[in-house]
CSV table of C-alpha atoms in Angstrom, one decimal:
chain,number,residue,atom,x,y,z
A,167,UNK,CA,0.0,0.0,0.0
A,168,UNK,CA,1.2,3.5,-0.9
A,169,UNK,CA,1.7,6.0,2.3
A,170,UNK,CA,-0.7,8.7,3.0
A,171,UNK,CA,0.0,12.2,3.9
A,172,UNK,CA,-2.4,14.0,5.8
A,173,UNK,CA,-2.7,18.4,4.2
A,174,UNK,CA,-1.0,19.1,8.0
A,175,UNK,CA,1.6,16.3,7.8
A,176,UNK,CA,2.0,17.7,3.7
A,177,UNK,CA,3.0,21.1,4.9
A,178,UNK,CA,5.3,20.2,7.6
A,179,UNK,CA,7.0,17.9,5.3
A,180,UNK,CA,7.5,20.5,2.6
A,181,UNK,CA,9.1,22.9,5.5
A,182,UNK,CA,11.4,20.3,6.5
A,183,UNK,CA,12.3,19.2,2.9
A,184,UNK,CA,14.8,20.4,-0.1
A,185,UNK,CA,11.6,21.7,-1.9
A,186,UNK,CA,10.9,24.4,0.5
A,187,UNK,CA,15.0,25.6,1.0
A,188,UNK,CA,16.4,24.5,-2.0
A,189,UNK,CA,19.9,26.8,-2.1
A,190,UNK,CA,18.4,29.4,0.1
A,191,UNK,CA,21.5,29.3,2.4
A,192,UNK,CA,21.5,32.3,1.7
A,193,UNK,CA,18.4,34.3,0.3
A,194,UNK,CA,20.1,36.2,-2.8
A,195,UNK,CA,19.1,40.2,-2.3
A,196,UNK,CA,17.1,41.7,-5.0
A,197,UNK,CA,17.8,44.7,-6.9
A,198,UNK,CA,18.8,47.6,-5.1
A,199,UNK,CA,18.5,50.3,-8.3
A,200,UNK,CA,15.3,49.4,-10.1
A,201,UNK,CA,14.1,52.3,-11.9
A,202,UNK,CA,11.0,54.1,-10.7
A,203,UNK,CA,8.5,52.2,-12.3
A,204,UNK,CA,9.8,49.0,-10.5
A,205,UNK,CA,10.4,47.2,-13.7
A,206,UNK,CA,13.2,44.7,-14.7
A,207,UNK,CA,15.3,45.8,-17.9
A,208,UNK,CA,16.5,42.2,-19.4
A,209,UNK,CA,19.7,42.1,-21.9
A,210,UNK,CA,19.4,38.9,-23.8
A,211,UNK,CA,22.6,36.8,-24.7
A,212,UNK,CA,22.0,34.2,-27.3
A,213,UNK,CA,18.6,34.4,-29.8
A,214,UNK,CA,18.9,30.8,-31.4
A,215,UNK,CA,16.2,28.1,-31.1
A,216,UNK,CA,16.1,28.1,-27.1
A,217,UNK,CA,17.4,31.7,-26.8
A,218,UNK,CA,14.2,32.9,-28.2
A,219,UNK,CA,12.1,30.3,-26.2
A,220,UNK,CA,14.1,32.5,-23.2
A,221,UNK,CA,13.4,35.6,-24.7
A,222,UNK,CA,9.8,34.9,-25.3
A,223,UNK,CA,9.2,33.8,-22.0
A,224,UNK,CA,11.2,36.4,-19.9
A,225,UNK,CA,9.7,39.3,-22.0
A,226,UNK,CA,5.7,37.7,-20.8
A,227,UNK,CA,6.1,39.0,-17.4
A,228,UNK,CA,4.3,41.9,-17.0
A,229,UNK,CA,7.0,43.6,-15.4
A,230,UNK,CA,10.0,43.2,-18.1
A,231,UNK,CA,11.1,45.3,-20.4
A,232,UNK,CA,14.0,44.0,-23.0
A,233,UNK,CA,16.3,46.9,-23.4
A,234,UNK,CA,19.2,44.8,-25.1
A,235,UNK,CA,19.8,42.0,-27.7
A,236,UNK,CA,22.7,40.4,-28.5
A,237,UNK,CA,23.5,37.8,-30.9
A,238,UNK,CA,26.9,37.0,-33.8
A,239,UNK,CA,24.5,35.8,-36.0
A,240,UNK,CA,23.0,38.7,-37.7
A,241,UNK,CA,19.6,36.5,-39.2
A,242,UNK,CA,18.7,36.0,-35.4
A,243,UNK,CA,18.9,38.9,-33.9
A,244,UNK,CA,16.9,40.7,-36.7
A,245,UNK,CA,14.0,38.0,-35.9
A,246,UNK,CA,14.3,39.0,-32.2
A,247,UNK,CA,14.6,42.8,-33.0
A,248,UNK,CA,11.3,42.3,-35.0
A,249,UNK,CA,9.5,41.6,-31.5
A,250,UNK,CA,10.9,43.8,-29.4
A,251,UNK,CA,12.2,47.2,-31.8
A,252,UNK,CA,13.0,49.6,-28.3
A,253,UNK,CA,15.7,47.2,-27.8
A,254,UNK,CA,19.6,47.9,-28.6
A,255,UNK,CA,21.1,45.0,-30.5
A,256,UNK,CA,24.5,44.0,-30.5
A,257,UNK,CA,26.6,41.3,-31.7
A,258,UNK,CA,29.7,41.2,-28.8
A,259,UNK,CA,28.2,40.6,-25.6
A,260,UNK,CA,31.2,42.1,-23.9
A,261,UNK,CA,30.2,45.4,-25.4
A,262,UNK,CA,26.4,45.2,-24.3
A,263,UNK,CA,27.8,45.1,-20.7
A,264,UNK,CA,30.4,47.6,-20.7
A,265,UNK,CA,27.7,50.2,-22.8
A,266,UNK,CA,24.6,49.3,-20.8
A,267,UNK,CA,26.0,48.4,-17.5
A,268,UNK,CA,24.0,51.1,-15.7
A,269,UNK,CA,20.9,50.5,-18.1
A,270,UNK,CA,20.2,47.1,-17.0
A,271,UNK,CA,19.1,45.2,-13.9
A,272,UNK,CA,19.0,40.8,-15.2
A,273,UNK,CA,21.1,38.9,-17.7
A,274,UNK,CA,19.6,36.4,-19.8
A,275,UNK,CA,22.4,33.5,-21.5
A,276,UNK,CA,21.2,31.5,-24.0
A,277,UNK,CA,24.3,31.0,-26.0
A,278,UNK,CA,26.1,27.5,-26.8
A,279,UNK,CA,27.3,26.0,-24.0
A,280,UNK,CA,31.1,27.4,-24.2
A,281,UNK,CA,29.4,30.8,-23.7
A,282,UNK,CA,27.6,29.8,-20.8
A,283,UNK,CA,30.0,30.8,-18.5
A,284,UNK,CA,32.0,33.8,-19.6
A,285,UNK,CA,28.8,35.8,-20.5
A,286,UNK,CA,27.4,35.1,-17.2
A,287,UNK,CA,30.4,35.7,-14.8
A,288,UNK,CA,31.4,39.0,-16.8
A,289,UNK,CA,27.2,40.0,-15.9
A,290,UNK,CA,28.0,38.4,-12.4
A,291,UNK,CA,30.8,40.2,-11.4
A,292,UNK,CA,29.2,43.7,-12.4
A,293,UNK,CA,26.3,42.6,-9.8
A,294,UNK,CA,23.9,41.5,-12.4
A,295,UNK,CA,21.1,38.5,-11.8
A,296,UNK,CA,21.8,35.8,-14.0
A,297,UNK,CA,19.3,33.5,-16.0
A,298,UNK,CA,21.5,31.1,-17.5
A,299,UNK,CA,20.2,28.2,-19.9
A,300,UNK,CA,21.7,24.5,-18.8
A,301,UNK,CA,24.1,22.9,-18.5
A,302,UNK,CA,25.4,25.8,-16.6
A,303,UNK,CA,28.8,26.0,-17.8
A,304,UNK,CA,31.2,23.8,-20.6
A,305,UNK,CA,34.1,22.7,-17.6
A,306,UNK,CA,34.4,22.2,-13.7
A,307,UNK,CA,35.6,25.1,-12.8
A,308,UNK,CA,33.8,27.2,-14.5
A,309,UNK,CA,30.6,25.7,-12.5
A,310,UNK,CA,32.5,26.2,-9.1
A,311,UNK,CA,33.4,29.9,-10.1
A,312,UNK,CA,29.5,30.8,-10.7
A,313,UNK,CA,28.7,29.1,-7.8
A,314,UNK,CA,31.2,30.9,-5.8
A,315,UNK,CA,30.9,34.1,-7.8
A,316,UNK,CA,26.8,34.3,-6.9
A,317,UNK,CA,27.2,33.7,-3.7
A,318,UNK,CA,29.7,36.1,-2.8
A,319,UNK,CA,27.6,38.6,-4.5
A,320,UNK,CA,24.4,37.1,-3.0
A,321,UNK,CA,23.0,37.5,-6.7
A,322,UNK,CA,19.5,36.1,-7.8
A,323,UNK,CA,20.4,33.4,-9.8
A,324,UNK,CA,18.7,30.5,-12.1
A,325,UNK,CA,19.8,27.8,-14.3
A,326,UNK,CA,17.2,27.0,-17.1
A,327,UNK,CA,16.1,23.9,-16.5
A,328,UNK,CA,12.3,24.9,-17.0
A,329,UNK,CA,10.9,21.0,-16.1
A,330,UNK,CA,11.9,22.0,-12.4
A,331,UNK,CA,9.3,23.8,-11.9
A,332,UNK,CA,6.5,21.5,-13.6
A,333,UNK,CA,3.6,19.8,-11.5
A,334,UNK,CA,5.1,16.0,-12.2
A,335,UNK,CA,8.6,16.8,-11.4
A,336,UNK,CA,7.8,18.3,-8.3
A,337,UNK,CA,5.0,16.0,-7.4
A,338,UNK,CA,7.6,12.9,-8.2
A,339,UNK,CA,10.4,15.0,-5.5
A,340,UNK,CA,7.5,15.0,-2.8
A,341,UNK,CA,6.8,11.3,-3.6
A,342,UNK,CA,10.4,10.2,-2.6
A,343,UNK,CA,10.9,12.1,0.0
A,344,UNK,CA,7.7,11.0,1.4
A,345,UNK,CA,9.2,7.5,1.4
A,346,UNK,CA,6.9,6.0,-1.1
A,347,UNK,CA,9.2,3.4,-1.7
A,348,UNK,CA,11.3,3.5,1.2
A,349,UNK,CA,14.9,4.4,0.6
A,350,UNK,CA,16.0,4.7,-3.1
A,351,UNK,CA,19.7,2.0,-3.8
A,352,UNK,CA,19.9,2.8,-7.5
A,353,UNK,CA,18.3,5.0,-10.1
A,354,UNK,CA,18.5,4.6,-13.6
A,355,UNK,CA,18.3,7.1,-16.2
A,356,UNK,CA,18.0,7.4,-20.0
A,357,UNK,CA,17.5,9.1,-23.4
A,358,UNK,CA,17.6,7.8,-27.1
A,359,UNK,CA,18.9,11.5,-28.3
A,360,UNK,CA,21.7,11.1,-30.3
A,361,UNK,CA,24.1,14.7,-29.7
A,362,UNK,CA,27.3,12.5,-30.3
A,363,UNK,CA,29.5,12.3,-33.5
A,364,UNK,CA,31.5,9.4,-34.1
A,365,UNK,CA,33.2,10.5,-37.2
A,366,UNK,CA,36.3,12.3,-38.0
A,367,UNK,CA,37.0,16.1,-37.8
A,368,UNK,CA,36.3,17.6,-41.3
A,369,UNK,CA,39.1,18.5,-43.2
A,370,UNK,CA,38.9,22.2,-45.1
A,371,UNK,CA,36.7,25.0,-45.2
A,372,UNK,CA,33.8,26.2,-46.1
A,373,UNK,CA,32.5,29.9,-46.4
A,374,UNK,CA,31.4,31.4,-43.5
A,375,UNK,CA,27.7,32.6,-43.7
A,376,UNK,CA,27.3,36.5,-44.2
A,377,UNK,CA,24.5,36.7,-41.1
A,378,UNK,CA,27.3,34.8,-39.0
A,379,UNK,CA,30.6,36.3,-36.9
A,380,UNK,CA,32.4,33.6,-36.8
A,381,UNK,CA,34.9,34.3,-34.7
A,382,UNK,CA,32.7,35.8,-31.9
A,383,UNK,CA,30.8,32.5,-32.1
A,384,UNK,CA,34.1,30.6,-31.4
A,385,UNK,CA,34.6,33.0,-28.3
A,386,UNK,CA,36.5,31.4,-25.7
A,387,UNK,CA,36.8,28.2,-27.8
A,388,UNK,CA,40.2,27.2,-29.8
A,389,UNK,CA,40.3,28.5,-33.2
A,390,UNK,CA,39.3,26.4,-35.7
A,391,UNK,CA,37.8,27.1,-39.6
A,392,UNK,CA,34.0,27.1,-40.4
A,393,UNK,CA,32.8,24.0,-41.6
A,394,UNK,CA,29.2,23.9,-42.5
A,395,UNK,CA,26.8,21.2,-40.8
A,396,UNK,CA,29.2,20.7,-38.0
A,397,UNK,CA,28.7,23.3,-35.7
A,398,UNK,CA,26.3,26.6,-36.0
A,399,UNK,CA,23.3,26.6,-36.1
A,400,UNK,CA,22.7,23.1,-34.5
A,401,UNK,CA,25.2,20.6,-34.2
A,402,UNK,CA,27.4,21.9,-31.8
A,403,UNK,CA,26.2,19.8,-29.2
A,404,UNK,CA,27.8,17.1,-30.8
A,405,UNK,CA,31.2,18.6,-30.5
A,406,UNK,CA,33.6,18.6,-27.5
A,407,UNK,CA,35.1,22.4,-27.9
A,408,UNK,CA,31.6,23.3,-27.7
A,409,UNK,CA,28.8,21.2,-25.9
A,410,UNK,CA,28.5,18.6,-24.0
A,411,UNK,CA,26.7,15.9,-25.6
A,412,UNK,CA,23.7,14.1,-24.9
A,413,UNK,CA,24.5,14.1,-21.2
A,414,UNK,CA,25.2,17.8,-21.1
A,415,UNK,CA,21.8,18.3,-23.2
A,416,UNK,CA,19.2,15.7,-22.0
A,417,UNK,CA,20.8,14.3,-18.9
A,418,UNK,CA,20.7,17.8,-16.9
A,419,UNK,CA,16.7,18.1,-17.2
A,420,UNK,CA,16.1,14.1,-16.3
A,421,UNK,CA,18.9,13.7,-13.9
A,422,UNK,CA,17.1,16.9,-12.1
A,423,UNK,CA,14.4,15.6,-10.4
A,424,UNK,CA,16.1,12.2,-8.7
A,425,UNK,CA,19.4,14.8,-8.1
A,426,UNK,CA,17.1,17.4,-5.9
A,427,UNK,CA,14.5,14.6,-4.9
A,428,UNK,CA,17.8,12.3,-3.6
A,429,UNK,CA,20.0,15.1,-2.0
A,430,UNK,CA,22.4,14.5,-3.7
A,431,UNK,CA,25.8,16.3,-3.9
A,432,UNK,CA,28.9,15.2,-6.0
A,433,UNK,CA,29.7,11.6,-7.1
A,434,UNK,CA,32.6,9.7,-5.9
A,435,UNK,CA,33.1,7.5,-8.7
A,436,UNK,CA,32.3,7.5,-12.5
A,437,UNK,CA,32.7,5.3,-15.2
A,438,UNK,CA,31.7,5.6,-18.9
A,439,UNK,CA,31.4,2.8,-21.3
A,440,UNK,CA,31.6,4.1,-24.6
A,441,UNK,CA,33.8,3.8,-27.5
A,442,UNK,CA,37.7,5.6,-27.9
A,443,UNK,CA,37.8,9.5,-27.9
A,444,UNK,CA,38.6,11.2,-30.7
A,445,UNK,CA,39.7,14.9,-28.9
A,446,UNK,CA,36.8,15.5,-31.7
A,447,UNK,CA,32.9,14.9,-31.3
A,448,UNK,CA,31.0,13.1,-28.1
A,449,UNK,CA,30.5,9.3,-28.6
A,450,UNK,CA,27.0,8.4,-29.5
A,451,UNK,CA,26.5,5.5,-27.1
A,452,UNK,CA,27.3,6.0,-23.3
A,453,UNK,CA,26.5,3.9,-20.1
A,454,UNK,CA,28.0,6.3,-17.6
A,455,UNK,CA,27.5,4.9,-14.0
A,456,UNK,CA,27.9,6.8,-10.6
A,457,UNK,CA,28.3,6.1,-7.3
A,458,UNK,CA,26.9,8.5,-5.0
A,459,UNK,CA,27.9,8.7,-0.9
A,460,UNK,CA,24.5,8.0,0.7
A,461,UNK,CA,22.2,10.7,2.0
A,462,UNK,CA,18.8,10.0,4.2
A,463,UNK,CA,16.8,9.7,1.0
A,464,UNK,CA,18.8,7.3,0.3
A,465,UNK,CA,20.8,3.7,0.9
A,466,UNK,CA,24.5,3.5,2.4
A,467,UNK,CA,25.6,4.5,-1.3
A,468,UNK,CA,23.3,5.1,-4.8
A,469,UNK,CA,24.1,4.1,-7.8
A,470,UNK,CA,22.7,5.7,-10.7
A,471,UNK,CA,22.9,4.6,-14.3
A,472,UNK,CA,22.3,6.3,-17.6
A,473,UNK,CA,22.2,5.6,-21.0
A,474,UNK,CA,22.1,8.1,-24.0
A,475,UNK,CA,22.2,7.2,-27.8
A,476,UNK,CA,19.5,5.7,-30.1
A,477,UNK,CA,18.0,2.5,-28.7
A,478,UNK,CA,18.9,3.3,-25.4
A,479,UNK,CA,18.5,2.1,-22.5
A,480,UNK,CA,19.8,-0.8,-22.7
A,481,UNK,CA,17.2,-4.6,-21.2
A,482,UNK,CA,17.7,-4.3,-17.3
A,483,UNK,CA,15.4,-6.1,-15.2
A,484,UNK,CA,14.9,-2.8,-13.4
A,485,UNK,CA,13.4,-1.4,-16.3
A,486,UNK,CA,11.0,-3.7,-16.9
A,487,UNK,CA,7.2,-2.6,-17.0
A,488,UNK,CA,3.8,-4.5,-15.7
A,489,UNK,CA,1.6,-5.8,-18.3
A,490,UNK,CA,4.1,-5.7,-21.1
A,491,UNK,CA,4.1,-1.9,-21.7
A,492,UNK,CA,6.9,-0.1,-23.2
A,493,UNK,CA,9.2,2.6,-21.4
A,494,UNK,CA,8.3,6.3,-22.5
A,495,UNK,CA,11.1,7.5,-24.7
A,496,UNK,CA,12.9,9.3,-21.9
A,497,UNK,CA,12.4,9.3,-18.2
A,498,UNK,CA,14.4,7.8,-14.8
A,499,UNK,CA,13.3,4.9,-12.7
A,500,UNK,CA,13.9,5.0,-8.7
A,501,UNK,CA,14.5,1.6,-7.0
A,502,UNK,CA,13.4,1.3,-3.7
A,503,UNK,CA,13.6,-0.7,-0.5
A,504,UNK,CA,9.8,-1.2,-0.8
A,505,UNK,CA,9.2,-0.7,-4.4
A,506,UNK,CA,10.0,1.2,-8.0
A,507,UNK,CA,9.3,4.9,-8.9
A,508,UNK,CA,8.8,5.3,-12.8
A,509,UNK,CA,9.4,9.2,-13.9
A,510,UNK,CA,8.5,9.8,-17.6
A,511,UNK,CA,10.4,12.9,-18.8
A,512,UNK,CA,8.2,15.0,-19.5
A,513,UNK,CA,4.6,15.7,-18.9
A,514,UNK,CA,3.3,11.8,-17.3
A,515,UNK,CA,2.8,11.4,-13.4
A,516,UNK,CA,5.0,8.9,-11.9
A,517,UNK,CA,4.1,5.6,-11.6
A,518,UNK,CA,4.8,3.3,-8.7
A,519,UNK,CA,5.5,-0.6,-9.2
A,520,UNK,CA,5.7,-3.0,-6.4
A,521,UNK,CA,6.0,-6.7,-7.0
A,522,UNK,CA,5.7,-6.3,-10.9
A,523,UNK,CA,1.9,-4.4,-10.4
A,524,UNK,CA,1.3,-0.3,-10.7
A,525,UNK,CA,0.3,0.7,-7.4
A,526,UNK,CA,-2.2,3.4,-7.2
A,527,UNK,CA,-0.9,6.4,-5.2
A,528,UNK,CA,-2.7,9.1,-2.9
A,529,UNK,CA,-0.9,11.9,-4.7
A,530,UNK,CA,-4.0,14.6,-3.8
A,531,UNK,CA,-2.7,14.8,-0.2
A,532,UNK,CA,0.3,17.1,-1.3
A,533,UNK,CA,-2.4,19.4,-2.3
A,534,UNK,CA,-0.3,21.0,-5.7
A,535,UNK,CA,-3.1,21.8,-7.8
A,536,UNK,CA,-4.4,19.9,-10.7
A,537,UNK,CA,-1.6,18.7,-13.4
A,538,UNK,CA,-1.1,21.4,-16.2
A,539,UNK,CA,-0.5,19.7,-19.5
A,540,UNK,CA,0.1,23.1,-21.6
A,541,UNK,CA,4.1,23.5,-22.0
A,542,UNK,CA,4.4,27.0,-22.4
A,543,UNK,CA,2.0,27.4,-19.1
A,544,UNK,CA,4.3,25.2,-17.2
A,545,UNK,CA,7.7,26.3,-18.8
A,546,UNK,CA,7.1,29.9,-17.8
A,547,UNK,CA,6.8,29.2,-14.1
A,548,UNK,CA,10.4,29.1,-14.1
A,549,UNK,CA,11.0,31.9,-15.9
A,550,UNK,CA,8.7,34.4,-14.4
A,551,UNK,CA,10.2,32.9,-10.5
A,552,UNK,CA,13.7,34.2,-12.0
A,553,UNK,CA,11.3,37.9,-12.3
A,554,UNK,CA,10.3,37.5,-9.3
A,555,UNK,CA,12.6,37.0,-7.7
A,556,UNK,CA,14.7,39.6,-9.0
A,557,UNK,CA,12.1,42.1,-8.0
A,558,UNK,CA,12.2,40.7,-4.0
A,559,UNK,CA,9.1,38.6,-4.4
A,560,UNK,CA,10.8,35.2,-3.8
A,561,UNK,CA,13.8,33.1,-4.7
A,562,UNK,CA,14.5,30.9,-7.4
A,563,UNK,CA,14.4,27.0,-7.3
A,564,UNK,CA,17.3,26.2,-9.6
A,565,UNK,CA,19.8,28.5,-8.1
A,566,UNK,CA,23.6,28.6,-9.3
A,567,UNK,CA,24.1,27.4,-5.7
A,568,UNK,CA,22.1,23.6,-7.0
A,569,UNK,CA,22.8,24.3,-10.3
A,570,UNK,CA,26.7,24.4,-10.0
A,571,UNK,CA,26.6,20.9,-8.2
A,572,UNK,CA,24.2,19.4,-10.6
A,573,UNK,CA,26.5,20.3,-13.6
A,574,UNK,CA,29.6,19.5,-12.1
A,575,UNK,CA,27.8,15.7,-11.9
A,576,UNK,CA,27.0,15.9,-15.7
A,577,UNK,CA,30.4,17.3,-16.6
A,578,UNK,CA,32.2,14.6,-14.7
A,579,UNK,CA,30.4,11.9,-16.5
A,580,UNK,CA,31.3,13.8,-19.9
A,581,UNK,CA,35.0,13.6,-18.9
A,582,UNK,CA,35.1,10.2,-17.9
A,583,UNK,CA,33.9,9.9,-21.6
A,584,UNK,CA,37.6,10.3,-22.2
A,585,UNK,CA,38.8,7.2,-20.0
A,586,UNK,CA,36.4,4.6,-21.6
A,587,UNK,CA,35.9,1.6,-19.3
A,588,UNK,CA,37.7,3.3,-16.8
A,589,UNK,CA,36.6,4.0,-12.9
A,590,UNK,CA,38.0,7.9,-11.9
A,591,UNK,CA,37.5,8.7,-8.4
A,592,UNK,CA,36.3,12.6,-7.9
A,593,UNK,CA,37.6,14.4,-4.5
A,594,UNK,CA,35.1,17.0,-4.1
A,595,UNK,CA,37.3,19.0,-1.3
A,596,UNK,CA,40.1,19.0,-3.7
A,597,UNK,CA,38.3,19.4,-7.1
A,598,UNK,CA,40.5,16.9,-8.5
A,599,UNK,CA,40.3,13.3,-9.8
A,600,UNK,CA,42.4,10.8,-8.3
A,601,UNK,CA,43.6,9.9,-12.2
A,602,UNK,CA,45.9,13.2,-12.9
A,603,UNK,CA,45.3,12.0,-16.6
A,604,UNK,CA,41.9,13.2,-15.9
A,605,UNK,CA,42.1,16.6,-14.3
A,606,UNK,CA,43.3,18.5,-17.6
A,607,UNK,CA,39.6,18.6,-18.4
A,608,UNK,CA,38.4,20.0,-15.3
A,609,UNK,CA,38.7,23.4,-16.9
A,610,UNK,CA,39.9,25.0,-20.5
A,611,UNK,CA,42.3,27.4,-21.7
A,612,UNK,CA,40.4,30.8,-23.0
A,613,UNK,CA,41.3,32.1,-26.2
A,614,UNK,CA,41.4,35.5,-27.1
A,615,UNK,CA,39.0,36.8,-29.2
């Protein structure tokens, strides 16, 4: 039988839980100089595909105004300056900050993921709030250095990973910490997207597009020459100079909810079974296991599993459904001392099994509302909390302060993508791997640009 929660024992439990505090060690400050009106002015980094999912979002609070665009390619930010034609638009985003630093109160990064980072800590460091798409940063260090950077600061601070804030994500982190299947020994993970590349590195050049600055797109990254279909507009996920694979992409939004719902910190161990690196693109197929050090949501140590690449996962007795049915696409499964936890990714309610049999649950006692099934109602929850938050009227959910940690558990299982077949041990106090082979990808030399 699943556990009940009484509405009184619900809202003690949500006190006393990760959902209620998540990193408010320290509640970040809001801004100190809004203008008059009480408004927040937003610069926009980054108007691709997601960027102007971020835009379009940010910009619906009723309380934003967009006074800056920034973009290298020149197609996109003519699209974005379409919607919003007050705003200044400029291709450098170290220019937007050093011209409008006294003309704007929130940063929004939506940039590839070797952007993430220097964008967001040159914003950071002039006291800016940060909205900053996921993975949060490209290496290691870089996720320790916003983490450290925001809290010093005491900045408002979020990490887009919009499915944090939807009804079955948090109804699925009550669930386990209620103990609805007792404490959780292993988890396992997967996705079937495909954001590695197997192949060589291209040889030649092609021209670079007229709409694109190349070299700004590059930013931070080693130099290398345009090639087209391998990196802009949507490939470079697949690349290791500039992403971070299927992992980096997929794995931050399903590995959220167990991470937050679990306790979790950093791993001790990780392993990656995969094919050779090439110092190129991501492999296509991983099987990255870590081992966790236990917390009280969990057993003595969890291990969590997860598979990326088309046809994963891969058969596991774990994974196997009642009555024959078929895993959804994507999604994590919890296994418990009393029972599994099944977490479709995105938009299903969990599903508990016990003894090979769904298990109907008493999920109205937590009292979160009905499910909303509409994406862009759901999405913008997290967006508008970033607002909110900025203007004093709460704090964020995904703060650098979980967001740093989170990452730095994706990122290690991206290196460790290096060492196929290989265990590396992770010493969180030291930042270091026990392998010295291993710790030259903790973080990345910076190229001028």
């Amino acid at each position: 039988m699943s556990k009940k929660i009484s509405v009184m024992d619900r809202r003690d439990f949500v006190k006393k839980s990760g959902i209620g505090i998540l990193g408010a060690a320290l509640a970040p400050s809001f801004l100190k100089n809004l203008n008059e009106e009480g408004r927040l002015r937003t610069a926009h980094i980054g108007l691709g595909g997601m960027g102007m999912a971020d835009l379009d979002a940010i910009s619906s609070h009723e309380l934003v105004d967009v006074v800056a665009l920034c973009d290298v390619d020149s197609a996109a930010l003519a699209k974005a300056k379409a919607l919003h034609p007050n705003a200044k638009i400029y291709e450098d985003y170290r220019v937007l900050l050093k011209e409008l630093e006294d003309e704007i109160d929130a940063v929004v990064v939506s940039t590839p993921d070797h952007t993430h980072a220097p964008a967001s800590l040159m914003a950071m460091k002039m006291d800016k709030p940060v909205y900053c798409q996921k993975p949060l940063t490209h290496h290691v260090s870089e996720a320790r250095e916003m983490k450290k950077v925001a809290e010093k600061k005491n900045l408002v601070t979020q990490m887009g990973i919009q499915v944090h804030s939807f009804y079955d994500y948090k109804l699925a982190t009550l669930l386990i910490q209620s103990g609805i299947i007792g404490k959780v020994h292993t988890v396992r993970a997967w996705s079937p997207k495909n954001w590695g590349f197997d192949g060589a590195e291209p040889d030649g050049s092609d021209p670079v597009p007229a709409t694109l600055n190349w070299n700004l797109w590059q930013g931070t990254a080693p130099e290398r020459p345009y090639k087209d279909g391998y990196y802009h507009p949507g490939n470079w996920r697949k690349i290791m100079d500039y992403g971070c694979g299927t992992l980096g992409d997929m794995g931050v939004h399903i590995f959220d909810t167990p991470y937050n719902a679990l306790q979790l910190d950093v791993p001790e161990t990780i392993i990656n079974e995969c094919r050779q690196p090439t110092s190129f693109g991501f492999p296509e197929h991983n099987i990255v296991t870590y081992e966790f050090p236990g917390t009280p949501q969990t057993a003595e140590k969890l291990k969590w599993v997860w598979y990326d690449g088309t046809g994963a996962p891969s058969d596991h007795e774990d994974l196997v459904l009642p009555n024959g049915d078929e895993l959804p696409d994507q999604g994590a499964m919890f296994m418990g001392e009393n029972g599994r936890l099944l977490l479709p990714h995105f938009q299903q309610l969990p599903r508990k099994i016990v003894d090979g049999k769904y298990v109907e649950m008493d999920i109205e006692s937590f009292n979160l509302g009905k499910p909303v099934k509409d994406y862009d109602a759901e999405s913008k929850k997290h967006y508008h909390q970033f607002v909110d938050a900025c203007l004093g009227k709460g704090e964020c959910s995904a703060p650098f302060s979980y967001a740093a940690r989170l990452t730095e558990t994706i990122l290690l299982g991206v290196i460790a993508g290096r060492f196929p077949n290989q265990t590396l041990h992770w010493n969180s106090s030291k930042a270091k791997f026990d392998e010295k082979e291993a710790n030259e990808f903790l973080d990345g030399k910076y190229r001028k640009f």
